[in-house]
Amino acid sequence: MSIQAIRIHETGGPDVMRLDTVDLAEPGPGQVRVRHTAIGVNFIDTYHRSGLYPLPLPSGIGLEAAGIVEAVGDGVTKLKDGDRVAYGSGPIGAYSQAHILPAGRVARIPDGVSDEQAAALMLKGMTVRYLFKDTYALKAGDTILFHAAAGGVGQIACQWAADMGVTLIGTAGSDEKCEIARQRGAAHVINYSRENVVERVREITEGRGVPVVYDGVGKDTFEMSLDCLAPRGLLATFGNASGPVTGVNLGILTQKGSLYVTRPSLMHYVASDEDLAANTADVFDAVARGAISIDINQRYALADAQKAHQDLEGRRTTGASVLVP
């Protein structure tokens, strides 16, 4: 069957994405075909497009979507035609009308969660889950720093931290975005455009610093994040919104308190079907309990993927963005 899909034939800016007509095979053993109803837009998509995370070219793009199972391959017993499902860890190719996926990599969408919510929530919710429960196992009473707290991942982090009894200090670049983070559950917010983040964190923590900083911004916040940590604290630099961190002198880690740094990726935390199922179960449980929700503030047609990336990289978005095929 023929479908429309966003493809990249070279790496670069948003203009390298183009809408192509491609042939989609029937699902093989252990696979399902999902007809997309909503597609999540995430910063990792821009890394694939730019070549920061290299892909064999030409390639599809996108890791997250929701839709309806419309065909199943041999050996698939847990899913059937008509099931509402979502996925957030690929395989690559979600920017399309339909996709072939391993059955073990998709999850049924529970009642009460819309397709758009699931498409916007999966990757971001799964990211917060592995950061909070695996990369550094948070416990009630902890105080943490989370950059870009008004973004799609950040808003979920604010809510989930509040649900866990964790004091989240969030940063954002405007008073409007700080208010969004506060409304989502951030205990403290810092406007980095006019406040000194390190001084404010030290003030909030009575000079101690925080045991963990979650940083999806990258090079612009790297040293600032280190300076917010308590001795032997952990910096989880999980994204590169401002560009990758390079040229680091490891000696600064001992100078600043025998610190730890990790550069984690969701894909390594959900590599097995069992780990993926545990992660997604926690995400949907948090949604079902009302602990987390997501605002979809930007919607684009599939053909307007270039505009979606321009807005995302230009920091003109809040909450989540979806493509509608």
Short mmCIF file of C-alpha atoms in Angstrom, two decimals:
data_model
loop_
_atom_site.label_atom_id
_atom_site.label_comp_id
_atom_site.label_asym_id
_atom_site.label_seq_id
_atom_site.Cartn_x
_atom_site.Cartn_y
_atom_site.Cartn_z
CA MET A 1 0.00 0.00 0.00
CA SER A 2 1.09 3.59 -0.62
CA ILE A 3 1.19 6.22 2.11
CA GLN A 4 2.52 9.72 2.58
CA ALA A 5 5.52 10.12 4.86
CA ILE A 6 8.07 12.77 5.76
CA ARG A 7 11.49 11.68 4.54
CA ILE A 8 14.98 13.14 4.75
CA HIS A 9 17.44 12.52 1.91
CA GLU A 10 20.17 14.67 3.47
CA THR A 11 20.78 16.22 6.88
CA GLY A 12 20.37 19.88 7.66
CA GLY A 13 17.72 22.41 8.63
CA PRO A 14 13.95 21.92 8.61
CA ASP A 15 13.83 22.38 4.83
CA VAL A 16 15.48 18.96 4.25
CA MET A 17 12.22 17.28 5.29
CA ARG A 18 9.87 16.56 2.43
CA LEU A 19 6.57 14.78 2.01
CA ASP A 20 7.03 11.69 -0.16
CA THR A 21 4.76 8.90 -1.31
CA VAL A 22 6.23 5.59 -0.15
CA ASP A 23 5.23 1.94 -0.29
CA LEU A 24 4.44 0.24 3.01
CA ALA A 25 4.73 -3.54 3.21
CA GLU A 26 2.37 -5.86 5.01
CA PRO A 27 3.35 -6.62 8.63
CA GLY A 28 5.65 -9.60 9.02
CA PRO A 29 5.77 -12.13 11.87
CA GLY A 30 5.50 -10.36 15.23
CA GLN A 31 4.64 -7.03 13.62
CA VAL A 32 1.60 -4.75 13.40
CA ARG A 33 0.61 -1.98 11.02
CA VAL A 34 -0.67 1.13 12.77
CA ARG A 35 -2.71 3.80 10.95
CA HIS A 36 -1.66 7.03 12.66
CA THR A 37 -4.18 9.49 14.08
CA ALA A 38 -1.68 11.77 15.85
CA ILE A 39 2.12 12.06 15.79
CA GLY A 40 4.35 13.47 18.53
CA VAL A 41 6.98 16.11 17.75
CA ASN A 42 10.10 15.97 19.92
CA PHE A 43 13.54 17.57 20.11
CA ILE A 44 15.22 14.25 19.33
CA ASP A 45 13.57 14.46 15.90
CA THR A 46 15.59 17.61 15.18
CA TYR A 47 18.78 15.78 16.16
CA HIS A 48 18.02 13.05 13.63
CA ARG A 49 17.18 15.62 10.97
CA SER A 50 20.30 17.72 11.56
CA GLY A 51 22.65 14.73 11.64
CA LEU A 52 23.61 15.16 15.30
CA TYR A 53 22.27 11.63 15.76
CA PRO A 54 23.20 10.05 12.40
CA LEU A 55 20.72 7.90 10.47
CA PRO A 56 21.23 5.87 7.30
CA LEU A 57 19.83 8.01 4.48
CA PRO A 58 17.30 8.33 3.02
CA SER A 59 15.23 7.87 6.16
CA GLY A 60 11.92 8.49 7.75
CA ILE A 61 11.80 10.56 10.93
CA GLY A 62 9.90 10.55 14.22
CA LEU A 63 9.69 8.11 17.13
CA GLU A 64 6.24 8.65 18.62
CA ALA A 65 2.64 8.34 17.46
CA ALA A 66 -0.79 6.98 18.26
CA GLY A 67 -3.29 5.28 16.04
CA ILE A 68 -5.33 2.21 15.20
CA VAL A 69 -4.02 -1.29 14.54
CA GLU A 70 -5.21 -2.19 11.06
CA ALA A 71 -3.23 -5.36 10.36
CA VAL A 72 -1.29 -7.91 12.41
CA GLY A 73 1.41 -10.35 11.38
CA ASP A 74 1.76 -14.01 12.23
CA GLY A 75 2.30 -14.78 15.89
CA VAL A 76 0.77 -11.56 17.25
CA THR A 77 -1.71 -12.51 19.96
CA LYS A 78 -1.87 -9.52 22.30
CA LEU A 79 -3.10 -7.00 19.71
CA LYS A 80 -5.88 -7.11 17.14
CA ASP A 81 -7.34 -4.98 14.38
CA GLY A 82 -9.06 -1.92 15.77
CA ASP A 83 -7.00 -1.60 18.97
CA ARG A 84 -6.00 1.93 19.91
CA VAL A 85 -2.26 1.96 20.50
CA ALA A 86 0.67 4.31 20.96
CA TYR A 87 4.44 4.06 20.91
CA GLY A 88 7.28 6.34 21.92
CA SER A 89 10.55 4.55 21.21
CA GLY A 90 10.40 3.97 17.48
CA PRO A 91 11.37 2.46 15.17
CA ILE A 92 12.04 5.65 13.20
CA GLY A 93 9.30 6.68 10.81
CA ALA A 94 6.44 8.08 12.88
CA TYR A 95 6.05 11.17 10.64
CA SER A 96 3.80 9.21 8.31
CA GLN A 97 0.22 8.13 7.72
CA ALA A 98 1.00 4.57 8.87
CA HIS A 99 3.92 2.54 10.18
CA ILE A 100 5.03 -1.08 10.65
CA LEU A 101 6.13 -1.82 14.22
CA PRO A 102 7.17 -4.78 16.37
CA ALA A 103 4.09 -5.69 18.40
CA GLY A 104 6.14 -5.63 21.61
CA ARG A 105 7.01 -1.96 21.13
CA VAL A 106 3.47 -0.58 21.24
CA ALA A 107 1.06 -0.15 24.13
CA ARG A 108 -2.73 -0.10 24.23
CA ILE A 109 -4.15 3.32 25.01
CA PRO A 110 -6.39 3.11 28.09
CA ASP A 111 -9.90 4.52 28.13
CA GLY A 112 -9.99 8.17 29.08
CA VAL A 113 -6.78 9.00 27.20
CA SER A 114 -7.23 10.51 23.73
CA ASP A 115 -5.06 9.59 20.76
CA GLU A 116 -3.56 13.08 20.71
CA GLN A 117 -2.73 12.91 24.41
CA ALA A 118 -1.10 9.52 23.98
CA ALA A 119 0.91 10.66 20.95
CA ALA A 120 2.15 13.73 22.80
CA LEU A 121 2.70 11.92 26.08
CA MET A 122 4.49 8.68 25.30
CA LEU A 123 8.05 9.81 24.58
CA LYS A 124 7.96 12.72 27.02
CA GLY A 125 6.34 10.71 29.80
CA MET A 126 8.67 7.78 29.24
CA THR A 127 11.61 10.18 29.41
CA VAL A 128 10.55 11.61 32.76
CA ARG A 129 9.87 8.12 34.09
CA TYR A 130 13.36 6.79 33.32
CA LEU A 131 15.02 9.99 34.55
CA PHE A 132 13.11 10.02 37.85
CA LYS A 133 13.05 6.29 38.59
CA ASP A 134 16.11 4.83 36.87
CA THR A 135 18.81 7.42 36.13
CA TYR A 136 18.48 8.83 39.66
CA ALA A 137 15.87 7.18 41.84
CA LEU A 138 14.04 10.10 43.41
CA LYS A 139 12.32 9.81 46.77
CA ALA A 140 9.89 12.01 48.65
CA GLY A 141 11.67 14.97 50.23
CA ASP A 142 14.34 15.33 47.51
CA THR A 143 14.96 18.75 45.96
CA ILE A 144 15.96 18.77 42.28
CA LEU A 145 16.69 21.23 39.47
CA PHE A 146 14.99 20.75 36.10
CA HIS A 147 15.82 23.03 33.17
CA ALA A 148 13.25 24.10 30.55
CA ALA A 149 10.45 23.35 32.98
CA ALA A 150 7.74 24.84 30.75
CA GLY A 151 8.51 22.59 27.78
CA GLY A 152 6.74 19.36 26.96
CA VAL A 153 9.05 17.17 29.05
CA GLY A 154 9.39 19.82 31.73
CA GLN A 155 5.66 20.17 32.34
CA ILE A 156 5.35 16.43 32.89
CA ALA A 157 8.38 16.52 35.19
CA CYS A 158 6.81 19.28 37.29
CA GLN A 159 3.62 17.28 37.75
CA TRP A 160 5.31 13.94 38.41
CA ALA A 161 7.72 15.46 40.92
CA ALA A 162 4.83 17.01 42.85
CA ASP A 163 3.03 13.65 42.83
CA MET A 164 6.16 11.97 44.26
CA GLY A 165 6.60 14.56 47.02
CA VAL A 166 9.73 15.94 45.35
CA THR A 167 10.55 19.66 45.44
CA LEU A 168 11.26 20.69 41.85
CA ILE A 169 13.13 23.90 41.08
CA GLY A 170 12.39 24.75 37.45
CA THR A 171 14.06 27.18 35.08
CA ALA A 172 12.48 28.97 32.12
CA GLY A 173 13.25 31.98 29.93
CA SER A 174 10.25 34.23 30.56
CA ASP A 175 7.80 35.12 33.30
CA GLU A 176 5.02 33.51 31.25
CA LYS A 177 6.89 30.22 31.02
CA CYS A 178 7.80 30.37 34.70
CA GLU A 179 4.11 30.69 35.52
CA ILE A 180 3.32 27.65 33.36
CA ALA A 181 5.88 25.61 35.31
CA ARG A 182 4.50 26.87 38.61
CA GLN A 183 0.96 25.93 37.64
CA ARG A 184 2.19 22.45 36.71
CA GLY A 185 3.64 21.85 40.15
CA ALA A 186 7.13 23.39 40.27
CA ALA A 187 7.80 24.40 43.86
CA HIS A 188 10.19 27.17 42.75
CA VAL A 189 10.80 28.76 39.34
CA ILE A 190 13.80 30.75 38.16
CA ASN A 191 13.69 33.09 35.15
CA TYR A 192 17.18 32.53 33.76
CA SER A 193 16.90 35.60 31.51
CA ARG A 194 17.10 37.92 34.52
CA GLU A 195 18.01 35.81 37.56
CA ASN A 196 21.24 34.08 38.55
CA VAL A 197 20.29 30.41 38.56
CA VAL A 198 23.18 29.21 40.72
CA GLU A 199 22.61 31.89 43.36
CA ARG A 200 18.89 31.17 43.48
CA VAL A 201 19.41 27.41 43.80
CA ARG A 202 21.89 27.93 46.62
CA GLU A 203 19.43 30.29 48.30
CA ILE A 204 16.53 27.84 48.01
CA THR A 205 18.63 24.93 49.30
CA GLU A 206 20.28 26.98 52.07
CA GLY A 207 23.65 26.61 50.41
CA ARG A 208 23.60 22.83 50.01
CA GLY A 209 22.87 22.54 46.31
CA VAL A 210 20.78 19.75 44.82
CA PRO A 211 21.62 16.04 44.54
CA VAL A 212 20.61 15.89 40.86
CA VAL A 213 20.14 18.28 37.95
CA TYR A 214 18.14 17.20 34.90
CA ASP A 215 19.39 19.19 31.92
CA GLY A 216 17.91 18.89 28.44
CA VAL A 217 19.43 22.17 27.24
CA GLY A 218 23.05 21.13 26.77
CA LYS A 219 26.07 23.37 26.25
CA ASP A 220 24.48 26.65 27.44
CA THR A 221 23.66 25.28 30.89
CA PHE A 222 26.36 22.65 31.46
CA GLU A 223 28.67 24.51 33.86
CA MET A 224 25.74 26.27 35.50
CA SER A 225 24.19 22.89 36.22
CA LEU A 226 27.43 21.60 37.76
CA ASP A 227 27.55 24.65 40.03
CA CYS A 228 24.05 23.89 41.34
CA LEU A 229 24.99 20.40 42.54
CA ALA A 230 25.76 19.31 46.06
CA PRO A 231 29.05 17.43 46.54
CA ARG A 232 28.90 14.01 44.83
CA GLY A 233 25.76 15.12 42.99
CA LEU A 234 24.70 13.88 39.57
CA LEU A 235 24.16 15.88 36.39
CA ALA A 236 21.89 14.03 33.96
CA THR A 237 22.37 15.89 30.69
CA PHE A 238 19.69 14.21 28.61
CA GLY A 239 19.29 16.64 25.70
CA ASN A 240 21.03 19.18 23.47
CA ALA A 241 18.49 21.95 22.81
CA SER A 242 21.30 24.54 22.74
CA GLY A 243 23.86 22.18 21.19
CA PRO A 244 25.97 19.28 22.46
CA VAL A 245 28.42 19.57 25.34
CA THR A 246 31.98 19.19 24.03
CA GLY A 247 35.56 19.80 25.17
CA VAL A 248 34.97 19.04 28.85
CA ASN A 249 37.93 18.98 31.23
CA LEU A 250 37.07 16.16 33.63
CA GLY A 251 39.14 17.86 36.31
CA ILE A 252 36.32 20.32 36.94
CA LEU A 253 34.23 17.49 38.35
CA THR A 254 36.58 17.02 41.29
CA GLN A 255 37.06 20.77 41.69
CA LYS A 256 33.30 21.25 42.04
CA GLY A 257 32.74 18.44 44.53
CA SER A 258 33.54 14.99 43.09
CA LEU A 259 30.53 15.24 40.80
CA TYR A 260 29.02 12.65 38.47
CA VAL A 261 27.82 13.30 34.92
CA THR A 262 25.75 10.98 32.74
CA ARG A 263 24.48 11.40 29.20
CA PRO A 264 21.49 9.02 29.23
CA SER A 265 19.14 8.05 26.41
CA LEU A 266 15.65 6.63 26.76
CA MET A 267 16.43 3.94 24.19
CA HIS A 268 18.95 2.27 26.50
CA TYR A 269 16.45 2.25 29.36
CA VAL A 270 13.66 0.60 27.34
CA ALA A 271 15.77 -1.66 25.14
CA SER A 272 13.89 -4.78 26.20
CA ASP A 273 10.15 -5.25 25.73
CA GLU A 274 9.87 -5.91 29.48
CA ASP A 275 11.53 -2.61 30.42
CA LEU A 276 9.40 -0.78 27.86
CA ALA A 277 6.20 -2.32 29.25
CA ALA A 278 7.14 -1.36 32.82
CA ASN A 279 7.88 2.20 31.76
CA THR A 280 4.69 2.72 29.76
CA ALA A 281 2.60 1.11 32.50
CA ASP A 282 3.89 3.70 34.96
CA VAL A 283 3.19 6.53 32.51
CA PHE A 284 -0.40 5.47 31.85
CA ASP A 285 -0.95 4.80 35.56
CA ALA A 286 0.11 8.38 36.33
CA VAL A 287 -2.31 9.65 33.68
CA ALA A 288 -5.15 7.46 34.94
CA ARG A 289 -4.64 8.71 38.50
CA GLY A 290 -4.69 12.29 37.29
CA ALA A 291 -1.11 12.81 38.44
CA ILE A 292 0.01 14.03 35.02
CA SER A 293 -1.71 15.51 32.01
CA ILE A 294 -0.40 17.24 28.93
CA ASP A 295 -1.36 20.41 27.08
CA ILE A 296 -1.24 20.13 23.31
CA ASN A 297 -0.68 23.74 22.38
CA GLN A 298 0.48 23.33 18.78
CA ARG A 299 -1.07 21.25 15.98
CA TYR A 300 0.32 20.99 12.46
CA ALA A 301 -0.63 19.06 9.35
CA LEU A 302 1.81 16.30 8.43
CA ALA A 303 2.81 18.37 5.40
CA ASP A 304 3.78 21.23 7.74
CA ALA A 305 6.49 19.33 9.61
CA GLN A 306 9.04 21.95 8.58
CA LYS A 307 7.05 24.65 10.39
CA ALA A 308 6.76 22.42 13.47
CA HIS A 309 10.55 22.08 13.66
CA GLN A 310 11.10 25.80 13.06
CA ASP A 311 8.81 26.64 15.97
CA LEU A 312 10.34 23.99 18.24
CA GLU A 313 13.92 25.04 17.62
CA GLY A 314 12.95 28.71 17.83
CA ARG A 315 11.56 28.09 21.34
CA ARG A 316 8.17 29.39 20.20
CA THR A 317 6.28 26.42 21.63
CA THR A 318 4.94 25.52 25.07
CA GLY A 319 3.66 22.13 26.16
CA ALA A 320 3.41 19.57 23.39
CA SER A 321 3.13 19.68 19.60
CA VAL A 322 1.54 17.09 17.35
CA LEU A 323 1.30 16.43 13.63
CA VAL A 324 -2.12 15.41 12.35
CA PRO A 325 -1.88 13.09 9.32
#
